[in-house]
Amino acid sequence: MILYIIRHAIAEDVATFEGEDSQRPLTDKGRKKMRSIAQGLKELGSQLDLILTSPYLRATQTAEILAKKFDLKDEQVVCTDNLTPTGYADQLINEINESHGDVEHIAIIGHEPYLSNLASVLITGDPNASIILKKGGVCRLSIEGIRYGRCANMEWLLSPAQLVEIGG
């Protein structure tokens, strides 16, 4: 399995947004940058068969941009509460194994520090390794069998700026 861990794109500022945090949308800059990031992933030869996303608006909007670039159907984009900022990585892993274990290329879209902790657990077995995932950043892991603990090799970790440069 190839797992792409993707932090949502730039969203409205939490300090100035009037409303529920879960409803903060992407900014125009965030949408534009995410389209370039998605193009960068295509240029790298990335494939996506499924997107699992947090139900928070900024994450679902990020997922929509990726799904469009990779020509995914609606049923290939799945919202899961296991990717909310307060979700549990072990439950996400159980969901992947139970419902998506046969999928080869999965993108997960969520929030920090959840995603860095997840990547850290899968790579080192420890949630506290120092991995920084900026908004729109992507970490690619190769995994034989996903489980909570050390089970993955990090193939690369790219910043949004690097992906934008690759995407042209």
Short mmCIF file of N, CA and C in Angstrom, two decimals:
data_model
loop_
_atom_site.label_atom_id
_atom_site.label_comp_id
_atom_site.label_asym_id
_atom_site.label_seq_id
_atom_site.Cartn_x
_atom_site.Cartn_y
_atom_site.Cartn_z
N MET A 1 0.85 -1.19 0.00
CA MET A 1 0.00 0.00 0.00
C MET A 1 0.89 1.24 0.00
N ILE A 2 0.48 2.22 -0.77
CA ILE A 2 1.11 3.53 -0.73
C ILE A 2 0.12 4.46 -0.04
N LEU A 3 0.58 5.11 1.01
CA LEU A 3 -0.26 6.01 1.79
C LEU A 3 0.30 7.43 1.66
N TYR A 4 -0.54 8.33 1.18
CA TYR A 4 -0.18 9.74 1.09
C TYR A 4 -0.85 10.46 2.26
N ILE A 5 -0.06 11.01 3.14
CA ILE A 5 -0.58 11.76 4.27
C ILE A 5 -0.51 13.23 3.89
N ILE A 6 -1.67 13.88 3.80
CA ILE A 6 -1.76 15.23 3.26
C ILE A 6 -2.47 16.14 4.25
N ARG A 7 -1.79 17.22 4.60
CA ARG A 7 -2.44 18.23 5.45
C ARG A 7 -3.29 19.12 4.55
N HIS A 8 -4.47 19.49 5.04
CA HIS A 8 -5.36 20.36 4.27
C HIS A 8 -4.64 21.64 3.85
N ALA A 9 -5.15 22.27 2.81
CA ALA A 9 -4.56 23.50 2.28
C ALA A 9 -4.88 24.69 3.21
N ILE A 10 -4.39 25.85 2.83
CA ILE A 10 -4.54 27.07 3.63
C ILE A 10 -6.02 27.42 3.77
N ALA A 11 -6.44 27.58 5.03
CA ALA A 11 -7.84 27.89 5.35
C ALA A 11 -7.94 29.28 5.99
N GLU A 12 -9.17 29.75 6.11
CA GLU A 12 -9.42 31.01 6.81
C GLU A 12 -8.78 30.95 8.20
N ASP A 13 -8.30 32.07 8.66
CA ASP A 13 -7.62 32.16 9.96
C ASP A 13 -8.61 31.87 11.09
N VAL A 14 -8.21 31.00 11.99
CA VAL A 14 -9.06 30.62 13.11
C VAL A 14 -9.39 31.82 14.00
N ALA A 15 -8.46 32.77 14.11
CA ALA A 15 -8.65 33.93 14.99
C ALA A 15 -9.69 34.91 14.44
N THR A 16 -9.86 34.95 13.13
CA THR A 16 -10.79 35.92 12.53
C THR A 16 -12.05 35.29 11.97
N PHE A 17 -12.08 33.95 11.87
CA PHE A 17 -13.26 33.29 11.32
C PHE A 17 -14.37 33.27 12.35
N GLU A 18 -15.56 33.73 11.93
CA GLU A 18 -16.71 33.74 12.84
C GLU A 18 -17.58 32.53 12.53
N GLY A 19 -17.45 31.52 13.34
CA GLY A 19 -18.23 30.31 13.14
C GLY A 19 -17.50 29.12 13.73
N GLU A 20 -18.09 27.96 13.52
CA GLU A 20 -17.50 26.72 14.01
C GLU A 20 -16.18 26.44 13.31
N ASP A 21 -15.18 25.98 14.05
CA ASP A 21 -13.89 25.65 13.46
C ASP A 21 -14.04 24.63 12.34
N SER A 22 -14.96 23.71 12.49
CA SER A 22 -15.15 22.66 11.47
C SER A 22 -15.64 23.23 10.14
N GLN A 23 -16.11 24.46 10.15
CA GLN A 23 -16.67 25.08 8.94
C GLN A 23 -15.74 26.10 8.29
N ARG A 24 -14.48 26.19 8.77
CA ARG A 24 -13.54 27.12 8.15
C ARG A 24 -13.19 26.64 6.75
N PRO A 25 -13.44 27.48 5.73
CA PRO A 25 -13.16 27.08 4.35
C PRO A 25 -11.71 27.39 3.95
N LEU A 26 -11.31 26.84 2.82
CA LEU A 26 -10.03 27.21 2.24
C LEU A 26 -10.12 28.66 1.76
N THR A 27 -8.99 29.33 1.76
CA THR A 27 -8.91 30.65 1.16
C THR A 27 -8.74 30.49 -0.36
N ASP A 28 -8.92 31.56 -1.09
CA ASP A 28 -8.67 31.51 -2.53
C ASP A 28 -7.23 31.10 -2.80
N LYS A 29 -6.30 31.65 -2.00
CA LYS A 29 -4.88 31.29 -2.14
C LYS A 29 -4.68 29.80 -1.85
N GLY A 30 -5.37 29.31 -0.84
CA GLY A 30 -5.26 27.89 -0.49
C GLY A 30 -5.75 26.98 -1.59
N ARG A 31 -6.88 27.35 -2.22
CA ARG A 31 -7.42 26.54 -3.32
C ARG A 31 -6.46 26.54 -4.51
N LYS A 32 -5.95 27.73 -4.85
CA LYS A 32 -5.03 27.85 -5.99
C LYS A 32 -3.76 27.05 -5.74
N LYS A 33 -3.22 27.18 -4.54
CA LYS A 33 -1.98 26.47 -4.20
C LYS A 33 -2.21 24.96 -4.21
N MET A 34 -3.37 24.52 -3.73
CA MET A 34 -3.66 23.09 -3.69
C MET A 34 -3.79 22.52 -5.09
N ARG A 35 -4.32 23.29 -6.01
CA ARG A 35 -4.38 22.81 -7.41
C ARG A 35 -2.97 22.59 -7.96
N SER A 36 -2.04 23.48 -7.62
CA SER A 36 -0.65 23.32 -8.05
C SER A 36 0.01 22.13 -7.35
N ILE A 37 -0.31 21.94 -6.07
CA ILE A 37 0.23 20.79 -5.32
C ILE A 37 -0.28 19.49 -5.94
N ALA A 38 -1.56 19.46 -6.28
CA ALA A 38 -2.13 18.26 -6.91
C ALA A 38 -1.45 17.99 -8.25
N GLN A 39 -1.16 19.04 -9.00
CA GLN A 39 -0.45 18.87 -10.27
C GLN A 39 0.96 18.34 -10.01
N GLY A 40 1.60 18.85 -8.95
CA GLY A 40 2.93 18.35 -8.58
C GLY A 40 2.90 16.86 -8.28
N LEU A 41 1.87 16.41 -7.57
CA LEU A 41 1.73 14.98 -7.29
C LEU A 41 1.57 14.18 -8.58
N LYS A 42 0.80 14.71 -9.53
CA LYS A 42 0.64 14.04 -10.83
C LYS A 42 1.98 13.97 -11.55
N GLU A 43 2.74 15.07 -11.52
CA GLU A 43 4.04 15.11 -12.20
C GLU A 43 5.00 14.08 -11.61
N LEU A 44 4.86 13.79 -10.32
CA LEU A 44 5.71 12.79 -9.66
C LEU A 44 5.27 11.36 -9.98
N GLY A 45 4.19 11.22 -10.71
CA GLY A 45 3.69 9.88 -11.05
C GLY A 45 2.83 9.27 -9.97
N SER A 46 2.37 10.07 -9.04
CA SER A 46 1.52 9.56 -7.96
C SER A 46 0.19 9.07 -8.52
N GLN A 47 -0.36 8.08 -7.86
CA GLN A 47 -1.67 7.55 -8.20
C GLN A 47 -2.53 7.59 -6.95
N LEU A 48 -3.82 7.81 -7.12
CA LEU A 48 -4.76 7.76 -6.01
C LEU A 48 -5.94 6.90 -6.41
N ASP A 49 -6.26 5.93 -5.55
CA ASP A 49 -7.43 5.09 -5.76
C ASP A 49 -8.56 5.46 -4.80
N LEU A 50 -8.19 6.10 -3.70
CA LEU A 50 -9.15 6.43 -2.64
C LEU A 50 -8.63 7.61 -1.86
N ILE A 51 -9.54 8.50 -1.46
CA ILE A 51 -9.20 9.59 -0.54
C ILE A 51 -10.07 9.43 0.69
N LEU A 52 -9.43 9.35 1.84
CA LEU A 52 -10.11 9.41 3.13
C LEU A 52 -9.87 10.81 3.69
N THR A 53 -10.93 11.49 4.09
CA THR A 53 -10.78 12.86 4.53
C THR A 53 -11.53 13.14 5.83
N SER A 54 -10.99 14.06 6.58
CA SER A 54 -11.71 14.62 7.72
C SER A 54 -12.99 15.26 7.18
N PRO A 55 -14.07 15.24 7.97
CA PRO A 55 -15.30 15.89 7.51
C PRO A 55 -15.26 17.41 7.63
N TYR A 56 -14.20 17.97 8.21
CA TYR A 56 -14.08 19.42 8.34
C TYR A 56 -14.01 20.03 6.94
N LEU A 57 -14.66 21.16 6.75
CA LEU A 57 -14.80 21.77 5.43
C LEU A 57 -13.46 21.98 4.73
N ARG A 58 -12.47 22.49 5.42
CA ARG A 58 -11.18 22.75 4.76
C ARG A 58 -10.53 21.46 4.25
N ALA A 59 -10.76 20.35 4.92
CA ALA A 59 -10.23 19.07 4.48
C ALA A 59 -11.03 18.53 3.30
N THR A 60 -12.36 18.63 3.36
CA THR A 60 -13.17 18.13 2.25
C THR A 60 -12.94 18.95 0.98
N GLN A 61 -12.71 20.25 1.14
CA GLN A 61 -12.41 21.08 -0.03
C GLN A 61 -11.05 20.69 -0.63
N THR A 62 -10.09 20.38 0.22
CA THR A 62 -8.79 19.89 -0.25
C THR A 62 -8.97 18.57 -1.00
N ALA A 63 -9.79 17.69 -0.43
CA ALA A 63 -10.06 16.39 -1.06
C ALA A 63 -10.72 16.57 -2.43
N GLU A 64 -11.64 17.51 -2.54
CA GLU A 64 -12.32 17.76 -3.82
C GLU A 64 -11.33 18.17 -4.90
N ILE A 65 -10.36 19.01 -4.55
CA ILE A 65 -9.35 19.46 -5.51
C ILE A 65 -8.52 18.26 -5.98
N LEU A 66 -8.09 17.43 -5.04
CA LEU A 66 -7.31 16.24 -5.40
C LEU A 66 -8.14 15.27 -6.24
N ALA A 67 -9.36 15.04 -5.83
CA ALA A 67 -10.23 14.10 -6.55
C ALA A 67 -10.43 14.54 -8.00
N LYS A 68 -10.60 15.83 -8.19
CA LYS A 68 -10.79 16.34 -9.56
C LYS A 68 -9.52 16.12 -10.38
N LYS A 69 -8.36 16.42 -9.81
CA LYS A 69 -7.09 16.28 -10.54
C LYS A 69 -6.82 14.82 -10.89
N PHE A 70 -7.22 13.90 -10.01
CA PHE A 70 -6.94 12.47 -10.22
C PHE A 70 -8.14 11.72 -10.80
N ASP A 71 -9.16 12.45 -11.24
CA ASP A 71 -10.34 11.86 -11.89
C ASP A 71 -11.01 10.79 -11.04
N LEU A 72 -11.14 11.06 -9.75
CA LEU A 72 -11.81 10.10 -8.87
C LEU A 72 -13.31 10.35 -8.85
N LYS A 73 -14.06 9.28 -8.67
CA LYS A 73 -15.52 9.37 -8.56
C LYS A 73 -15.90 9.71 -7.12
N ASP A 74 -17.14 10.16 -6.93
CA ASP A 74 -17.61 10.55 -5.60
C ASP A 74 -17.40 9.44 -4.57
N GLU A 75 -17.66 8.19 -4.98
CA GLU A 75 -17.54 7.08 -4.02
C GLU A 75 -16.09 6.77 -3.66
N GLN A 76 -15.15 7.38 -4.36
CA GLN A 76 -13.72 7.20 -4.04
C GLN A 76 -13.21 8.26 -3.07
N VAL A 77 -14.12 9.11 -2.58
CA VAL A 77 -13.79 10.11 -1.57
C VAL A 77 -14.69 9.85 -0.37
N VAL A 78 -14.08 9.48 0.75
CA VAL A 78 -14.83 9.05 1.93
C VAL A 78 -14.47 9.92 3.13
N CYS A 79 -15.51 10.52 3.73
CA CYS A 79 -15.31 11.29 4.97
C CYS A 79 -15.30 10.33 6.15
N THR A 80 -14.39 10.57 7.08
CA THR A 80 -14.33 9.75 8.28
C THR A 80 -14.03 10.61 9.51
N ASP A 81 -14.80 10.38 10.56
CA ASP A 81 -14.54 11.09 11.82
C ASP A 81 -13.21 10.70 12.42
N ASN A 82 -12.63 9.60 11.95
CA ASN A 82 -11.32 9.18 12.45
C ASN A 82 -10.19 10.09 11.99
N LEU A 83 -10.49 11.08 11.14
CA LEU A 83 -9.48 12.05 10.70
C LEU A 83 -9.75 13.46 11.22
N THR A 84 -10.72 13.62 12.12
CA THR A 84 -10.91 14.93 12.74
C THR A 84 -9.71 15.22 13.64
N PRO A 85 -9.53 16.48 14.05
CA PRO A 85 -8.39 16.79 14.92
C PRO A 85 -8.38 15.97 16.22
N THR A 86 -9.55 15.51 16.65
CA THR A 86 -9.63 14.72 17.88
C THR A 86 -9.81 13.23 17.61
N GLY A 87 -9.57 12.82 16.37
CA GLY A 87 -9.70 11.41 16.00
C GLY A 87 -8.59 10.56 16.60
N TYR A 88 -8.74 9.26 16.46
CA TYR A 88 -7.77 8.31 17.01
C TYR A 88 -7.13 7.51 15.88
N ALA A 89 -5.81 7.56 15.83
CA ALA A 89 -5.06 6.89 14.76
C ALA A 89 -5.34 5.39 14.72
N ASP A 90 -5.45 4.75 15.89
CA ASP A 90 -5.69 3.31 15.90
C ASP A 90 -7.03 2.98 15.26
N GLN A 91 -8.03 3.84 15.47
CA GLN A 91 -9.35 3.61 14.86
C GLN A 91 -9.30 3.84 13.35
N LEU A 92 -8.51 4.84 12.92
CA LEU A 92 -8.33 5.06 11.48
C LEU A 92 -7.68 3.84 10.84
N ILE A 93 -6.66 3.31 11.48
CA ILE A 93 -5.96 2.14 10.95
C ILE A 93 -6.91 0.94 10.88
N ASN A 94 -7.74 0.76 11.91
CA ASN A 94 -8.74 -0.32 11.87
C ASN A 94 -9.71 -0.12 10.71
N GLU A 95 -10.14 1.13 10.49
CA GLU A 95 -11.05 1.43 9.38
C GLU A 95 -10.40 1.10 8.04
N ILE A 96 -9.14 1.48 7.87
CA ILE A 96 -8.44 1.18 6.62
C ILE A 96 -8.37 -0.33 6.42
N ASN A 97 -7.99 -1.05 7.46
CA ASN A 97 -7.87 -2.51 7.33
C ASN A 97 -9.22 -3.18 7.06
N GLU A 98 -10.26 -2.74 7.73
CA GLU A 98 -11.57 -3.37 7.61
C GLU A 98 -12.29 -3.02 6.31
N SER A 99 -12.15 -1.76 5.86
CA SER A 99 -12.94 -1.30 4.72
C SER A 99 -12.15 -1.02 3.45
N HIS A 100 -10.84 -0.83 3.58
CA HIS A 100 -10.05 -0.41 2.43
C HIS A 100 -8.72 -1.14 2.32
N GLY A 101 -8.60 -2.28 2.95
CA GLY A 101 -7.34 -3.01 3.00
C GLY A 101 -6.82 -3.47 1.65
N ASP A 102 -7.70 -3.56 0.67
CA ASP A 102 -7.28 -4.00 -0.66
C ASP A 102 -6.96 -2.85 -1.61
N VAL A 103 -7.05 -1.61 -1.12
CA VAL A 103 -6.78 -0.43 -1.94
C VAL A 103 -5.27 -0.17 -1.94
N GLU A 104 -4.72 0.05 -3.12
CA GLU A 104 -3.27 0.19 -3.27
C GLU A 104 -2.75 1.59 -2.96
N HIS A 105 -3.46 2.64 -3.40
CA HIS A 105 -2.99 4.02 -3.25
C HIS A 105 -4.06 4.84 -2.52
N ILE A 106 -3.78 5.19 -1.27
CA ILE A 106 -4.75 5.92 -0.44
C ILE A 106 -4.15 7.25 -0.01
N ALA A 107 -4.94 8.30 -0.17
CA ALA A 107 -4.58 9.61 0.40
C ALA A 107 -5.45 9.83 1.62
N ILE A 108 -4.84 10.32 2.69
CA ILE A 108 -5.63 10.73 3.85
C ILE A 108 -5.39 12.22 4.05
N ILE A 109 -6.48 12.93 4.28
CA ILE A 109 -6.41 14.39 4.43
C ILE A 109 -6.97 14.77 5.79
N GLY A 110 -6.16 15.51 6.53
CA GLY A 110 -6.59 15.90 7.86
C GLY A 110 -5.82 17.10 8.38
N HIS A 111 -5.52 17.03 9.68
CA HIS A 111 -5.08 18.20 10.43
C HIS A 111 -3.82 17.89 11.24
N GLU A 112 -3.18 18.95 11.69
CA GLU A 112 -2.03 18.82 12.59
C GLU A 112 -2.49 19.04 14.02
N PRO A 113 -1.85 18.46 14.99
CA PRO A 113 -0.67 17.60 14.92
C PRO A 113 -0.99 16.12 14.67
N TYR A 114 -2.27 15.82 14.47
CA TYR A 114 -2.72 14.44 14.27
C TYR A 114 -1.91 13.73 13.18
N LEU A 115 -1.78 14.36 12.00
CA LEU A 115 -1.14 13.69 10.86
C LEU A 115 0.34 13.42 11.10
N SER A 116 1.04 14.39 11.69
CA SER A 116 2.47 14.18 11.99
C SER A 116 2.65 13.06 12.99
N ASN A 117 1.78 13.01 13.98
CA ASN A 117 1.84 11.94 14.97
C ASN A 117 1.57 10.58 14.32
N LEU A 118 0.59 10.54 13.41
CA LEU A 118 0.27 9.30 12.70
C LEU A 118 1.48 8.85 11.88
N ALA A 119 2.04 9.75 11.08
CA ALA A 119 3.21 9.40 10.27
C ALA A 119 4.34 8.91 11.16
N SER A 120 4.56 9.58 12.27
CA SER A 120 5.62 9.21 13.20
C SER A 120 5.42 7.80 13.74
N VAL A 121 4.19 7.47 14.14
CA VAL A 121 3.90 6.14 14.66
C VAL A 121 4.16 5.07 13.59
N LEU A 122 3.70 5.34 12.37
CA LEU A 122 3.84 4.35 11.30
C LEU A 122 5.30 4.15 10.89
N ILE A 123 6.11 5.21 10.97
CA ILE A 123 7.51 5.14 10.55
C ILE A 123 8.42 4.64 11.66
N THR A 124 8.20 5.13 12.89
CA THR A 124 9.14 4.83 13.99
C THR A 124 8.54 4.02 15.12
N GLY A 125 7.21 3.95 15.20
CA GLY A 125 6.57 3.30 16.33
C GLY A 125 6.33 4.26 17.48
N ASP A 126 6.81 5.49 17.36
CA ASP A 126 6.70 6.51 18.41
C ASP A 126 5.98 7.72 17.84
N PRO A 127 4.90 8.20 18.49
CA PRO A 127 4.17 9.34 17.95
C PRO A 127 4.91 10.67 18.09
N ASN A 128 6.05 10.67 18.74
CA ASN A 128 6.73 11.93 19.05
C ASN A 128 7.95 12.23 18.20
N ALA A 129 8.17 11.51 17.12
CA ALA A 129 9.27 11.87 16.21
C ALA A 129 8.94 13.22 15.60
N SER A 130 9.93 14.00 15.32
CA SER A 130 9.71 15.36 14.83
C SER A 130 9.51 15.37 13.32
N ILE A 131 8.25 15.36 12.90
CA ILE A 131 7.89 15.46 11.49
C ILE A 131 7.03 16.71 11.35
N ILE A 132 7.38 17.55 10.41
CA ILE A 132 6.61 18.78 10.19
C ILE A 132 5.89 18.67 8.86
N LEU A 133 4.58 18.80 8.93
CA LEU A 133 3.74 18.73 7.74
C LEU A 133 3.02 20.08 7.61
N LYS A 134 3.48 20.90 6.69
CA LYS A 134 2.88 22.22 6.48
C LYS A 134 1.56 22.07 5.74
N LYS A 135 0.75 23.13 5.75
CA LYS A 135 -0.54 23.10 5.05
C LYS A 135 -0.31 22.82 3.57
N GLY A 136 -0.87 21.72 3.10
CA GLY A 136 -0.67 21.29 1.72
C GLY A 136 0.54 20.38 1.54
N GLY A 137 1.27 20.11 2.62
CA GLY A 137 2.42 19.22 2.55
C GLY A 137 1.97 17.77 2.43
N VAL A 138 2.87 16.94 1.86
CA VAL A 138 2.53 15.54 1.61
C VAL A 138 3.68 14.64 2.03
N CYS A 139 3.34 13.58 2.73
CA CYS A 139 4.29 12.54 3.13
C CYS A 139 3.84 11.24 2.47
N ARG A 140 4.76 10.60 1.73
CA ARG A 140 4.43 9.34 1.05
C ARG A 140 5.09 8.19 1.80
N LEU A 141 4.26 7.22 2.20
CA LEU A 141 4.73 6.04 2.93
C LEU A 141 4.43 4.79 2.11
N SER A 142 5.33 3.83 2.16
CA SER A 142 5.04 2.50 1.60
C SER A 142 4.86 1.56 2.78
N ILE A 143 3.82 0.74 2.68
CA ILE A 143 3.42 -0.10 3.81
C ILE A 143 3.06 -1.48 3.30
N GLU A 144 3.64 -2.52 3.92
CA GLU A 144 3.26 -3.90 3.59
C GLU A 144 1.91 -4.25 4.20
N GLY A 145 1.76 -4.01 5.49
CA GLY A 145 0.52 -4.25 6.21
C GLY A 145 0.37 -3.17 7.25
N ILE A 146 -0.66 -2.34 7.13
CA ILE A 146 -0.80 -1.21 8.04
C ILE A 146 -1.29 -1.68 9.41
N ARG A 147 -0.62 -1.18 10.43
CA ARG A 147 -1.00 -1.45 11.82
C ARG A 147 -0.50 -0.29 12.66
N TYR A 148 -1.01 -0.18 13.88
CA TYR A 148 -0.57 0.88 14.77
C TYR A 148 0.80 0.48 15.31
N GLY A 149 1.82 1.17 14.87
CA GLY A 149 3.20 0.86 15.24
C GLY A 149 4.08 0.95 14.01
N ARG A 150 5.34 0.63 14.18
CA ARG A 150 6.28 0.75 13.07
C ARG A 150 5.95 -0.28 11.99
N CYS A 151 5.51 0.23 10.83
CA CYS A 151 5.14 -0.65 9.73
C CYS A 151 5.39 -0.02 8.37
N ALA A 152 5.90 1.20 8.34
CA ALA A 152 6.01 1.94 7.09
C ALA A 152 7.41 2.46 6.85
N ASN A 153 7.71 2.65 5.57
CA ASN A 153 8.93 3.33 5.16
C ASN A 153 8.52 4.67 4.54
N MET A 154 9.18 5.74 4.96
CA MET A 154 8.90 7.04 4.36
C MET A 154 9.68 7.13 3.06
N GLU A 155 8.97 7.26 1.96
CA GLU A 155 9.61 7.41 0.66
C GLU A 155 10.00 8.86 0.41
N TRP A 156 9.12 9.78 0.81
CA TRP A 156 9.45 11.20 0.76
C TRP A 156 8.48 12.03 1.58
N LEU A 157 8.93 13.23 1.91
CA LEU A 157 8.15 14.24 2.61
C LEU A 157 8.44 15.54 1.89
N LEU A 158 7.40 16.11 1.23
CA LEU A 158 7.61 17.31 0.45
C LEU A 158 6.75 18.46 0.99
N SER A 159 7.36 19.63 0.99
CA SER A 159 6.65 20.83 1.43
C SER A 159 5.72 21.30 0.31
N PRO A 160 4.75 22.13 0.65
CA PRO A 160 3.89 22.69 -0.39
C PRO A 160 4.70 23.43 -1.45
N ALA A 161 5.70 24.19 -1.04
CA ALA A 161 6.50 24.95 -2.00
C ALA A 161 7.21 24.02 -2.99
N GLN A 162 7.72 22.91 -2.51
CA GLN A 162 8.38 21.95 -3.40
C GLN A 162 7.39 21.36 -4.40
N LEU A 163 6.21 21.01 -3.92
CA LEU A 163 5.18 20.43 -4.81
C LEU A 163 4.68 21.44 -5.82
N VAL A 164 4.53 22.70 -5.41
CA VAL A 164 4.12 23.76 -6.34
C VAL A 164 5.18 23.92 -7.43
N GLU A 165 6.45 23.90 -7.03
CA GLU A 165 7.55 24.01 -8.00
C GLU A 165 7.51 22.85 -9.00
N ILE A 166 7.28 21.66 -8.50
CA ILE A 166 7.20 20.48 -9.38
C ILE A 166 6.00 20.58 -10.30
N GLY A 167 4.89 21.09 -9.76
CA GLY A 167 3.64 21.20 -10.53
C GLY A 167 3.65 22.30 -11.56
N GLY A 168 4.61 23.21 -11.44
CA GLY A 168 4.70 24.28 -12.43
C GLY A 168 3.69 25.31 -12.17
#
